[in-house]
Backbone as a ProteinNet text record, in pm:
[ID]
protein_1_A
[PRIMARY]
XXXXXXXXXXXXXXXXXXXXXXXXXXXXXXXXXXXXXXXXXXXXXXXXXXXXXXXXXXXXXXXXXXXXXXXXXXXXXXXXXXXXXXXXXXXXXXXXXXXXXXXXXXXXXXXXXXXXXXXXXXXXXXXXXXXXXXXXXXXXXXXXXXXXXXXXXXXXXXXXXXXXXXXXXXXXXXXXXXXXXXXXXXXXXXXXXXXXXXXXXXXXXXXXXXXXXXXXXXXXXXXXXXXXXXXXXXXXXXXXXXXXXXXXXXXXXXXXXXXXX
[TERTIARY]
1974	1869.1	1932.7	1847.5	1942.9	1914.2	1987	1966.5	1876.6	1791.9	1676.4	1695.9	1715.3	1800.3	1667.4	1549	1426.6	1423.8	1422.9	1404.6	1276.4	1190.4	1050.3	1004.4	1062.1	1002.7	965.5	1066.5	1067.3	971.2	963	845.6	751.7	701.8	586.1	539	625.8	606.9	544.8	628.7	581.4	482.4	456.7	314.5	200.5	245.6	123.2	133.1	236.2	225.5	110.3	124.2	127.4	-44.8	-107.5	-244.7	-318.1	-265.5	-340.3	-359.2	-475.3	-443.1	-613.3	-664.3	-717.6	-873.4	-928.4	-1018	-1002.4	-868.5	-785.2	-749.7	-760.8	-680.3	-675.2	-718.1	-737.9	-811.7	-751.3	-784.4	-730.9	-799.1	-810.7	-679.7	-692.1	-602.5	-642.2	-744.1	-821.2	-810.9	-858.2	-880.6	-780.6	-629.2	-500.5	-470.6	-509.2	-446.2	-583	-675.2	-792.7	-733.1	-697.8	-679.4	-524.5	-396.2	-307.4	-244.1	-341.9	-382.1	-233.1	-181.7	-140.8	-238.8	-145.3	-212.3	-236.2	-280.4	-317.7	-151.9	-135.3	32	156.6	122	221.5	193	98.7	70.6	113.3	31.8	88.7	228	318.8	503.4	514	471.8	544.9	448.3	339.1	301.1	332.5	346.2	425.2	597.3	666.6	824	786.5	697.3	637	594.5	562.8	494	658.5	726.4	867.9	980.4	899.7	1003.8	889	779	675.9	601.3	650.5	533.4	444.1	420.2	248.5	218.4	111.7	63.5	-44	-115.4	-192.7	-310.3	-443.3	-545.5	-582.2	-555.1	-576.2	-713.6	-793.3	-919.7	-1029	-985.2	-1018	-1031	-877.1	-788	-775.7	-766	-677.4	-559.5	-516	-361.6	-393	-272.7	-297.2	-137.6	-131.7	26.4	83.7	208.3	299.6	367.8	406.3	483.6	612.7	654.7	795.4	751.7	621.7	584.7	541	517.2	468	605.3	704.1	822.5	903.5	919.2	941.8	884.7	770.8	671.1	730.9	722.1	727.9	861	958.1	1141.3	1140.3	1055.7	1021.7	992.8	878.7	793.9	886.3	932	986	1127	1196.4	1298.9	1267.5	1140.2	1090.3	1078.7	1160	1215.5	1068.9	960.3	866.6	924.3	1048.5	1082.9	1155.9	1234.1	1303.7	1202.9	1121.2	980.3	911	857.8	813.4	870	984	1110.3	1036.6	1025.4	989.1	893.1	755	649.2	655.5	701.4	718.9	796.2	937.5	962.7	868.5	805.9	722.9	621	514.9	441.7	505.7	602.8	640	683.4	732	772.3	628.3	570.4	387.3	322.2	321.8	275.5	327.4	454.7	568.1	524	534.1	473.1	543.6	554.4	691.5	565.7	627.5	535.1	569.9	534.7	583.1	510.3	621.4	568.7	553.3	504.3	495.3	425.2	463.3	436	384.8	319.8	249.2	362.7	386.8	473	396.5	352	238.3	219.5	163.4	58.1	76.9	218.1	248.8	264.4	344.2	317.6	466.7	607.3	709.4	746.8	743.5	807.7	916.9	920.9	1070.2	1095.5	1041.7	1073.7	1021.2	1111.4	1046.6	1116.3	1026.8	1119.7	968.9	1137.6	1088.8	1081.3	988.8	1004.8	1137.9	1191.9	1317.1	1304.8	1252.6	1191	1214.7	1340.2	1343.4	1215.1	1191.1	1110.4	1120.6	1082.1	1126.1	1022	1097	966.8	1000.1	891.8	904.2	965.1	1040.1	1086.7	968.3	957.8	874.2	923.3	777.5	846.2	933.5	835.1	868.8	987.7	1070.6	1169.9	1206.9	1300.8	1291.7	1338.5	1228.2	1272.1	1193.6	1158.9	1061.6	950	856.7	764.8	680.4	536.2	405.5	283.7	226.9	82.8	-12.2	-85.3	-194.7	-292.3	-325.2	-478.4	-460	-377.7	-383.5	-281.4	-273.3	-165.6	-272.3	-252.1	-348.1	-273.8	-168.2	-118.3	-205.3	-185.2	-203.1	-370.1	-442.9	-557.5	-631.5	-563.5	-574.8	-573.4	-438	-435.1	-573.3	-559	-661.2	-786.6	-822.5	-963.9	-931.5	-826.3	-825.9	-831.2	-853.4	-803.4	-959.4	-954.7	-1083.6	-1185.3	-1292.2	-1332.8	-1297.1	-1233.3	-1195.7	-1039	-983	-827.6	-837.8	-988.7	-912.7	-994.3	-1033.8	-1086.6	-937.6	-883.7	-787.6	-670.4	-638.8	-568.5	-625.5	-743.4	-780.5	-761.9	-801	-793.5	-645	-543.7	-369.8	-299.1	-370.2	-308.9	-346.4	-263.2	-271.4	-300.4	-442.9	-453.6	-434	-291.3	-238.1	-274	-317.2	-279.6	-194.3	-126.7	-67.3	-42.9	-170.8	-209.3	-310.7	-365.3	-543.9	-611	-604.2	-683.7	-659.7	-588.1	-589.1	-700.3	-767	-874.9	-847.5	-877.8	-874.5	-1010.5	-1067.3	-1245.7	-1247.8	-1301.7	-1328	-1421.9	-1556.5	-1624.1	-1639.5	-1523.2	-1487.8	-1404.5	-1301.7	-1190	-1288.1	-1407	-1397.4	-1496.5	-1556.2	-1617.9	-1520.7	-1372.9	-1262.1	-1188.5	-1210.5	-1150.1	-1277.1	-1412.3	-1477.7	-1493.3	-1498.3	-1458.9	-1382.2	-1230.5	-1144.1	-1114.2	-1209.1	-1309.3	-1321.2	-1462.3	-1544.2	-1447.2	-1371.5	-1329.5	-1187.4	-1122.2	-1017.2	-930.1	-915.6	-821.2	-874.6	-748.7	-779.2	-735.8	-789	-766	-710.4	-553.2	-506.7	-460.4	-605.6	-589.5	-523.3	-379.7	-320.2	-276.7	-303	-410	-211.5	-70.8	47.2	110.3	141.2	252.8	116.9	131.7	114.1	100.5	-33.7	21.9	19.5	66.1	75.3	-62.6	-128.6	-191.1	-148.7	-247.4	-206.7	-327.9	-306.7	-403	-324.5	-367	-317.1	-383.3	-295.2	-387.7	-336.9	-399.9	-306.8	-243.9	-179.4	-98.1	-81.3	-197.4	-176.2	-93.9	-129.4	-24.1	-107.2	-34.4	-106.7	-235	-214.7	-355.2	-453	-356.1	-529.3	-513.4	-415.4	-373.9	-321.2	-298.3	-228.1	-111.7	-39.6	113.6	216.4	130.6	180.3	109.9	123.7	38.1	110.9	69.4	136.4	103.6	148	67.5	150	67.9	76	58.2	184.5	171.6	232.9	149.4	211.1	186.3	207.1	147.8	4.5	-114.2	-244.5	-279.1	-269	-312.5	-292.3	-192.5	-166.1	-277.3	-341.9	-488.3	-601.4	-609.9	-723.2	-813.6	-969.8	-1071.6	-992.1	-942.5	-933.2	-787.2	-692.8	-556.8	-633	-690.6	-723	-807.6	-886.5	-928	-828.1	-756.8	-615.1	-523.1	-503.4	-454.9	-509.9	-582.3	-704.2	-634.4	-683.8	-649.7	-488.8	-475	-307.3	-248.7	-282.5	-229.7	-289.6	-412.9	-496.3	-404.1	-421	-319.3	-199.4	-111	13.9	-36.2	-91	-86	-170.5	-249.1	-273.5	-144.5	-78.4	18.1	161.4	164.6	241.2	179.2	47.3	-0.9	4.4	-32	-30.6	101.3	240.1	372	391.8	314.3	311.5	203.5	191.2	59.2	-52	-107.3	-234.3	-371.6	-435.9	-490.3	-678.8	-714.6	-842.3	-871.5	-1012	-1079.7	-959.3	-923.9	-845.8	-944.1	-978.2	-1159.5	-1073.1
2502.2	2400.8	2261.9	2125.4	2012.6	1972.3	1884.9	1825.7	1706.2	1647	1600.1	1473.8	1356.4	1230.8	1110.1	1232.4	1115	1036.8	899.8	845.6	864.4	893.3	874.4	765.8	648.6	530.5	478	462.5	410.9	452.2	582.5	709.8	635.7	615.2	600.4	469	361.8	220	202	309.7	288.6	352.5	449.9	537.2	395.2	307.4	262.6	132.9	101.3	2.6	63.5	198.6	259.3	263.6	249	237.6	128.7	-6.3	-115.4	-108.8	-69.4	-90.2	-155.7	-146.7	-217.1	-185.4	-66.4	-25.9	-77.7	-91.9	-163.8	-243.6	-412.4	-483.1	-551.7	-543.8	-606.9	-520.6	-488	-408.3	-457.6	-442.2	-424.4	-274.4	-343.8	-220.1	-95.7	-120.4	5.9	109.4	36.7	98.3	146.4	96.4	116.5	263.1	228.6	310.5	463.6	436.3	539.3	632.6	540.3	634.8	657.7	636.6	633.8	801.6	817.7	929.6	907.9	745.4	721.8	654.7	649.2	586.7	431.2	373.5	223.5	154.3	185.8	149.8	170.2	233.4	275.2	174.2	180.3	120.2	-56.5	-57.7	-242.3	-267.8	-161.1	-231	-205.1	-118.4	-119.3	-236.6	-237.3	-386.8	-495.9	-488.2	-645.1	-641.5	-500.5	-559	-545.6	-519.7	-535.8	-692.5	-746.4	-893.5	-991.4	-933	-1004.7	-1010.8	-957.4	-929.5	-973.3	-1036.6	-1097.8	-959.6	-872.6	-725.9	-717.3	-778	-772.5	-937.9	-958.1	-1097.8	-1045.6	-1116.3	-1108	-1260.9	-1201.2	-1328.8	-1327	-1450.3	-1445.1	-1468.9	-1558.8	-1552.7	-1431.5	-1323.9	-1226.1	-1103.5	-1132.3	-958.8	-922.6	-958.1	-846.7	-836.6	-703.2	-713.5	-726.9	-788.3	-766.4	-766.3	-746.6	-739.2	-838.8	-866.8	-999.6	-1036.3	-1160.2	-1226.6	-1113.3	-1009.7	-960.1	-859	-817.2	-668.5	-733.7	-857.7	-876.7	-906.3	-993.5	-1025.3	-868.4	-783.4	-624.7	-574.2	-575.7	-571	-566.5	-722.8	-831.4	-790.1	-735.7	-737.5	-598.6	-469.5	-371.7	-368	-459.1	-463.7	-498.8	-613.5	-711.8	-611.6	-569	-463.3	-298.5	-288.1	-200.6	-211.8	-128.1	-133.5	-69.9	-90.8	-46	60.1	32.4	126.2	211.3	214.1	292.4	413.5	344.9	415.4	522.7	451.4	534.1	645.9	636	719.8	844.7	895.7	1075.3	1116.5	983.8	1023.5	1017.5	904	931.3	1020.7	1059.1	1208.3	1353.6	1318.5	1450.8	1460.8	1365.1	1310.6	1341.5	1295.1	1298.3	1454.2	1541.4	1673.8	1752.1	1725.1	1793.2	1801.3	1658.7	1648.2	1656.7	1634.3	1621.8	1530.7	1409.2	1295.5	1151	1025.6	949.3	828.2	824.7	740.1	582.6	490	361.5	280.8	241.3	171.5	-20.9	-89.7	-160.9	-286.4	-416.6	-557.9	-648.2	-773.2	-851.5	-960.5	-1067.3	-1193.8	-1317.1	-1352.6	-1531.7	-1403.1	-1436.7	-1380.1	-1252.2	-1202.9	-1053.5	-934.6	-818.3	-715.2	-696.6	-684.4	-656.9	-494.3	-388.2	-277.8	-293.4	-212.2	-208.8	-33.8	36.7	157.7	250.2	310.5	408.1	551	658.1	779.2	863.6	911	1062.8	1184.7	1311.6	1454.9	1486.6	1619.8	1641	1731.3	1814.3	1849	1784.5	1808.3	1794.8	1763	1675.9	1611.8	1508.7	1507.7	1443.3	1319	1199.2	1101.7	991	907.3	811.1	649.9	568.8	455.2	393.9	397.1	312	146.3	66.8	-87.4	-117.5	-30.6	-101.2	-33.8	-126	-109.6	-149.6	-66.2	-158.1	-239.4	-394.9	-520.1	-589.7	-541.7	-571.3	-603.6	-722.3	-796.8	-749.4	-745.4	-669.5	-774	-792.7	-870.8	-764.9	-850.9	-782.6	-733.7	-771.3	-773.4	-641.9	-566.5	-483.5	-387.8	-363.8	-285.5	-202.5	-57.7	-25.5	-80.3	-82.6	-165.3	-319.4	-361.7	-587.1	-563.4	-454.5	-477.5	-434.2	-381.3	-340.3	-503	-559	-669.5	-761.9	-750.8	-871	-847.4	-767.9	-652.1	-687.4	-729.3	-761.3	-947.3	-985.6	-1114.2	-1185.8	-1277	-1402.5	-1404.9	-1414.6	-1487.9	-1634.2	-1710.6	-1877	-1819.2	-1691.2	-1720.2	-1646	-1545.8	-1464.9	-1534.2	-1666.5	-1762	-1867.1	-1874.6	-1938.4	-1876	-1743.7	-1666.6	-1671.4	-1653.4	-1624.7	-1744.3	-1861.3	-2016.6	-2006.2	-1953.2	-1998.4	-1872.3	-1769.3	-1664.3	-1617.9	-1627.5	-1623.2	-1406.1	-1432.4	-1284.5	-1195.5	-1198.7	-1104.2	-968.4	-936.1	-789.8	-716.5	-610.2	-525.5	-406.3	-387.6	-262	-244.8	-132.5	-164.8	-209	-120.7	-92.5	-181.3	-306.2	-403.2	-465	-504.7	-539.6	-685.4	-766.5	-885.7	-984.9	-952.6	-1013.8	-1009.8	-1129.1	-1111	-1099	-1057.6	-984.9	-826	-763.2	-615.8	-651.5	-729.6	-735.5	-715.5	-797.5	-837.9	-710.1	-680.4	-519	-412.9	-416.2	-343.3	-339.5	-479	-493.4	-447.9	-475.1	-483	-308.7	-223	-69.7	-48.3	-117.2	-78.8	-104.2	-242.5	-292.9	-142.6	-140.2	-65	103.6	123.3	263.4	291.6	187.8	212.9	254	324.6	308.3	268.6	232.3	211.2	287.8	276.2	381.3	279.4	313.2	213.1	339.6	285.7	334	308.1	340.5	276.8	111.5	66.3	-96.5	-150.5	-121.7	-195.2	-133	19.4	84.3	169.7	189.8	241.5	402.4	471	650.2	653.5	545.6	565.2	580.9	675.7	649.8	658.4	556.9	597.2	552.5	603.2	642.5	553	422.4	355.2	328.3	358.6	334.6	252.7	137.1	25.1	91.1	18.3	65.8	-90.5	-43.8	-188.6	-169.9	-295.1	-293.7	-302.8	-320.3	-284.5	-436.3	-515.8	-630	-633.4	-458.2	-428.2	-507.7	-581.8	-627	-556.7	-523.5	-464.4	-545.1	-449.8	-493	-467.7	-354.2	-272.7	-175.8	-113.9	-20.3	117.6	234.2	329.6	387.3	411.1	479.5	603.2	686.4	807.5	801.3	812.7	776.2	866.8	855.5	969.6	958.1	1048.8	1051.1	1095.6	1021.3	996.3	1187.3	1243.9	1382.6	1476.9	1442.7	1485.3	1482.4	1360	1395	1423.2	1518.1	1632.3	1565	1582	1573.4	1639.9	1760.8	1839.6	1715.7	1714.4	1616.4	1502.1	1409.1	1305.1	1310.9	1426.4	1416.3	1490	1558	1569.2	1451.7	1367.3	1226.6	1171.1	1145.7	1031.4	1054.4	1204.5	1255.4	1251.3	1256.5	1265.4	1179.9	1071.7	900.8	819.8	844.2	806.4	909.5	1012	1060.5	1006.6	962.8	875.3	788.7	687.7	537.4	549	657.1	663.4	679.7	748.5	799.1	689.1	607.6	514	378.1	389.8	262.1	309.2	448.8	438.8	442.1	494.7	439.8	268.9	196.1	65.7	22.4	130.2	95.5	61.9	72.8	82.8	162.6	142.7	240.1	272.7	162.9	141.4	262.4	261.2	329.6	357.3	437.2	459.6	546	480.2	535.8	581.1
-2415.7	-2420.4	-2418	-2343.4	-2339.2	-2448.9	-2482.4	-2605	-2598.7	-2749.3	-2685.4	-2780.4	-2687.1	-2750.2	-2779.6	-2784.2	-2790.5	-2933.8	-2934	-3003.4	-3125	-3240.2	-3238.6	-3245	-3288.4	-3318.3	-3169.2	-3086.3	-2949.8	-2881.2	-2902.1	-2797.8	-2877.8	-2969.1	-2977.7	-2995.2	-2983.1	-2929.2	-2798.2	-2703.3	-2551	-2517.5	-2587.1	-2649.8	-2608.8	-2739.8	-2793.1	-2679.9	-2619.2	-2491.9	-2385.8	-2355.1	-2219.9	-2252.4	-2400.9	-2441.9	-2361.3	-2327.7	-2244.1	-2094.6	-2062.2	-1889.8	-1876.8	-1759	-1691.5	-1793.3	-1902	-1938.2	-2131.9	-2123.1	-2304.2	-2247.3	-2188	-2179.2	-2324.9	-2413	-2596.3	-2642	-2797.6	-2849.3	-3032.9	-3142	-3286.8	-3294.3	-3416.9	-3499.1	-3471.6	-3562.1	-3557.1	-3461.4	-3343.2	-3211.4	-3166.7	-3191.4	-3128.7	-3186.6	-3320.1	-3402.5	-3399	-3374.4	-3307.4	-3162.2	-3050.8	-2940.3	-2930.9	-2992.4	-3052.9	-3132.2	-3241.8	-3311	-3421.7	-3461.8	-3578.3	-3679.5	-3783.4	-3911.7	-3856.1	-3961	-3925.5	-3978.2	-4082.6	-4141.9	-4021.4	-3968.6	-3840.2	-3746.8	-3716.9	-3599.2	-3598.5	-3736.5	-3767.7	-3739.9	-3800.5	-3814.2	-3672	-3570.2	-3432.8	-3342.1	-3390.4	-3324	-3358	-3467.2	-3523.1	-3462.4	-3485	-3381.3	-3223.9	-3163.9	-3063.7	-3000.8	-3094.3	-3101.4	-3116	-3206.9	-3223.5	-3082.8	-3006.9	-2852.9	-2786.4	-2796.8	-2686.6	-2585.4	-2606.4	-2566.9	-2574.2	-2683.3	-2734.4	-2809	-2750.1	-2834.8	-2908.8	-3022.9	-3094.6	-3112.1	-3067.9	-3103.5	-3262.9	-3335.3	-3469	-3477	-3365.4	-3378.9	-3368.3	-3273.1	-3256.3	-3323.9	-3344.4	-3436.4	-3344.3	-3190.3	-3122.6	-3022	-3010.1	-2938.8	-2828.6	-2703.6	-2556.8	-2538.5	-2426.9	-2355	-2360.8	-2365.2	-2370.2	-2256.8	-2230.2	-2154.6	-2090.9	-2155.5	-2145.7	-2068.3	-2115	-2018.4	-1881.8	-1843.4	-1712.4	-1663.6	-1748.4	-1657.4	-1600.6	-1702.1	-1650.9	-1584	-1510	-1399.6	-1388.4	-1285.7	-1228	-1153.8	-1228.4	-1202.9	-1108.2	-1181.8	-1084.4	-989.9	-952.1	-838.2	-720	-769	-648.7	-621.6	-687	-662	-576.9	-554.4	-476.3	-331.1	-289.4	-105.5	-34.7	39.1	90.8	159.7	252.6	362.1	253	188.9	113.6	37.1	-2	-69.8	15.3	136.5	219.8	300.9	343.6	426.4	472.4	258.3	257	303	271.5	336	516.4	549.5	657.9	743.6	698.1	762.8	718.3	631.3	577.8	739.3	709.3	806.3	965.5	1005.6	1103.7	1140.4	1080.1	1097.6	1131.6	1038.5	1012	1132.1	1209.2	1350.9	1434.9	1480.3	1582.8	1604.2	1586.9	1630.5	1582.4	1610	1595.4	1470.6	1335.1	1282.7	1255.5	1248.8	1247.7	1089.6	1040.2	923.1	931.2	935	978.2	885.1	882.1	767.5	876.6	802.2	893.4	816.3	966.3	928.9	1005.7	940.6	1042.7	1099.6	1229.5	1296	1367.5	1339.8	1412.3	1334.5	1387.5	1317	1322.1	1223.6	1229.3	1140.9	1295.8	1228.9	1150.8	1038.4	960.7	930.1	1012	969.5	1100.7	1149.4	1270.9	1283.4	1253.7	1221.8	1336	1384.4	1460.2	1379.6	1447.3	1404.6	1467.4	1342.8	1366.3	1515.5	1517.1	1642.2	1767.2	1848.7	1988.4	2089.7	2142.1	2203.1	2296.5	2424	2513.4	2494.6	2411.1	2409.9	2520.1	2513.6	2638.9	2539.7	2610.4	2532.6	2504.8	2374.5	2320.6	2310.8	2300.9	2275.3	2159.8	2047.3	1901.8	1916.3	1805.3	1759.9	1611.6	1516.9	1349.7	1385.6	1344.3	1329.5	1435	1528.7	1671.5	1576.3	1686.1	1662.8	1785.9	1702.3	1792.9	1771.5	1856	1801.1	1757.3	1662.9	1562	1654.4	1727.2	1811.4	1850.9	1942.6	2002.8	1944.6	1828	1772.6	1599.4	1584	1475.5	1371.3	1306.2	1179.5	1187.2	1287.5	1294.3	1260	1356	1338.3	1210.2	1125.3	989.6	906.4	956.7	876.7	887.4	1029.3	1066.8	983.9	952.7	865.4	713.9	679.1	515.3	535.9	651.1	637.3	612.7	548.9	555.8	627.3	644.7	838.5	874.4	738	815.2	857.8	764.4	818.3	951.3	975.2	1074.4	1175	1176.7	1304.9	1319.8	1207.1	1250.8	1388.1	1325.3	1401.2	1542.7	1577.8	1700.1	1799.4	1662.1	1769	1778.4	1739.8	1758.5	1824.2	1864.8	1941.1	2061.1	2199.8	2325.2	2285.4	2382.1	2396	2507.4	2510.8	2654.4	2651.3	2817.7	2805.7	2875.8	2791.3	2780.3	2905.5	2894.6	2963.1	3012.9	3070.7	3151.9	3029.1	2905.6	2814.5	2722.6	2717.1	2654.7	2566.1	2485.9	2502.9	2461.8	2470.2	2467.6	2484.3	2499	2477	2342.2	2288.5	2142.5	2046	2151.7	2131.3	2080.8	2175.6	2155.1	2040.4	2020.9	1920	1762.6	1782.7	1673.2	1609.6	1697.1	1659.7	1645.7	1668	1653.1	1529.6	1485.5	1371	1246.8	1270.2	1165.6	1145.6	1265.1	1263.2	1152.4	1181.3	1134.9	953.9	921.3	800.4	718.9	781.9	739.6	704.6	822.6	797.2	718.9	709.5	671.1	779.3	874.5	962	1099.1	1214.3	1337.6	1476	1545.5	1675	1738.4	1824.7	1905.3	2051.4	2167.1	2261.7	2398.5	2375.9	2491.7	2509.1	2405.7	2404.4	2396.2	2356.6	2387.5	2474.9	2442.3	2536.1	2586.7	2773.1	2832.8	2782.3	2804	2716.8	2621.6	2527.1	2350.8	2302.7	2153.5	2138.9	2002.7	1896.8	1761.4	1676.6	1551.7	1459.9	1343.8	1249.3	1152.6	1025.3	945.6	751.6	664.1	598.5	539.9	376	367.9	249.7	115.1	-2.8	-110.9	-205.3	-260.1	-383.2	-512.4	-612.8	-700.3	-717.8	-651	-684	-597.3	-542.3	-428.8	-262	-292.9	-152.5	-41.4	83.2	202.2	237.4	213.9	216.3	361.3	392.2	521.9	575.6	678.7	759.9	769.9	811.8	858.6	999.8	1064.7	1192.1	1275.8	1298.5	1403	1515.4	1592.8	1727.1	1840.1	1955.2	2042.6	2167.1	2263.2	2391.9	2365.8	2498.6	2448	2470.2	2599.4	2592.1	2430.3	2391.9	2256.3	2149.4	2185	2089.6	2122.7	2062.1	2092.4	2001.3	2002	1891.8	1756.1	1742.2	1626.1	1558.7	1676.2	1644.6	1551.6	1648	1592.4	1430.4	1474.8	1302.3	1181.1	1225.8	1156.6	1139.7	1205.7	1233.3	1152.6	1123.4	1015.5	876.9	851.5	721.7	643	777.5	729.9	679	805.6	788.3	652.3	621.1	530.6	399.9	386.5	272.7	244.5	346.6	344.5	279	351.6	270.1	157.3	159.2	-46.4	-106.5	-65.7	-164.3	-181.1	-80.1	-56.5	-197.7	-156.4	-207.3	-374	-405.1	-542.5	-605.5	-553.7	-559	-551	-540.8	-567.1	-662.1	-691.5	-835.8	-803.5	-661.2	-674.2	-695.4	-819.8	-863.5	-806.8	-707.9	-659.6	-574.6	-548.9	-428.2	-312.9	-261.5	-110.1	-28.5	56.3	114.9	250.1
[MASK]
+++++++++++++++++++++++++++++++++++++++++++++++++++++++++++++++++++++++++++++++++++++++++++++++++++++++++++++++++++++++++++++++++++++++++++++++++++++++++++++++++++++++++++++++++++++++++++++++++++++++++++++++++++++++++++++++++++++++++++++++++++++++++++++++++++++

């Protein structure tokens, strides 16, 4: 058996930390010491050396505890030390094996879409050169990651974008009217992911799901992409699910705990 180097005092400090989230953001003694399942005497000395390291503050007007300055800077130190591509990798070779299909992870920078992650199925496959590349720059308009972004964006920021971005096309299937665009994006609104038909690389087709962080924001996209015959009705609605399961699982690895529709 290993040996078991648990502290009790400690365990049950972080116990009584791990008590505040979004449903306890302040809370009385009492109460701590209610969903807790210590005494009230307990609970006081580890909130009070709790309070002595800024973990926990205390309202004297109130009587009650909330989180301290130290637990957001320890966030705070986590968060920003979290590699998106590093994070994602597994899901994306998981993903990518599942379908035979090449998936692209992808961030918005000003007004484009910069892959930082592109993994094939291990699976031998004769693919065609794709544009993207890690580190390659894509426009939003006609790409399912950008048009995801464009769908979390404002309507003054996402009129700005439109007045400052030349809308080339690509391919036949370009769309570039912004009439269609803008019914493309509000699709993509409403559904959570986007269908990108042919609309950069010639043949490509792909299926994209945004990925937040924990303040509920979209941080990045994921997408399934392939040659277009490849999707079948049954593919594509396998595609949805899949991609959409990724970036849940991506996004709640960044702590986001909201709706993933």
């Amino acid at each position: 058996m290993d040996n078991d180097y648990t502290i009790a005092a400690v365990d049950r400090a972080l116990k009584i930390l791990k008590l505040f989230d979004a449903n306890h953001s302040k809370m009385t003694l009492i109460e701590v010491s209610s969903l807790s399942g210590l005494n009230k005497s307990s609970v006081l000395r580890i909130l009070y050396t709790l309070r002595q390291n800024d973990f926990i503050k205390y309202d004297e007007r109130t009587k009650e505890y909330s989180l301290g300055l130290s637990v957001f800077k320890l966030g705070n130190c986590a968060y920003y030390s979290m590699d998106i591509s590093k994070i994602s990798k597994p899901y994306l070779h998981a993903i990518a094996n599942k379908t035979d299909m090449v998936i692209h992870l992808g961030v918005m920078e000003q007004e484009s879409v910069v892959i930082i992650a592109k993994v094939y199925p291990d699976k031998e496959i004769v693919w065609p050169r794709f544009r993207s590349n890690v580190g390659g720059i894509m426009p939003a308009y006609c790409t399912g990651i950008g048009r995801l972004f464009l769908a979390h964006l404002s309507p003054e920021k996402l009129e700005y974008y439109f007045e400052h971005v030349e809308l080339k096309r690509f391919t036949p299937t370009t769309v570039t009217a912004r009439e269609e665009l803008d019914a493309l994006i509000a699709a993509a609104r409403e559904n959570n992911v986007d269908f990108c038909d042919c609309e950069h690389e010639a043949y490509i087709y792909s299926i994209s799901a945004p990925i937040y962080d924990i303040s509920g924001k979209m941080i990045a996209g994921v997408s399934i992409g392939g040659f277009r015959e490849m999707f079948t009705d049954e593919v594509i609605r396998d595609s949805v699910e899949l991609v959409k399961s990724v970036g849940c699982k991506i996004s709640r690895d960044f702590g986001y705990e909201g709706e993933y529709r």
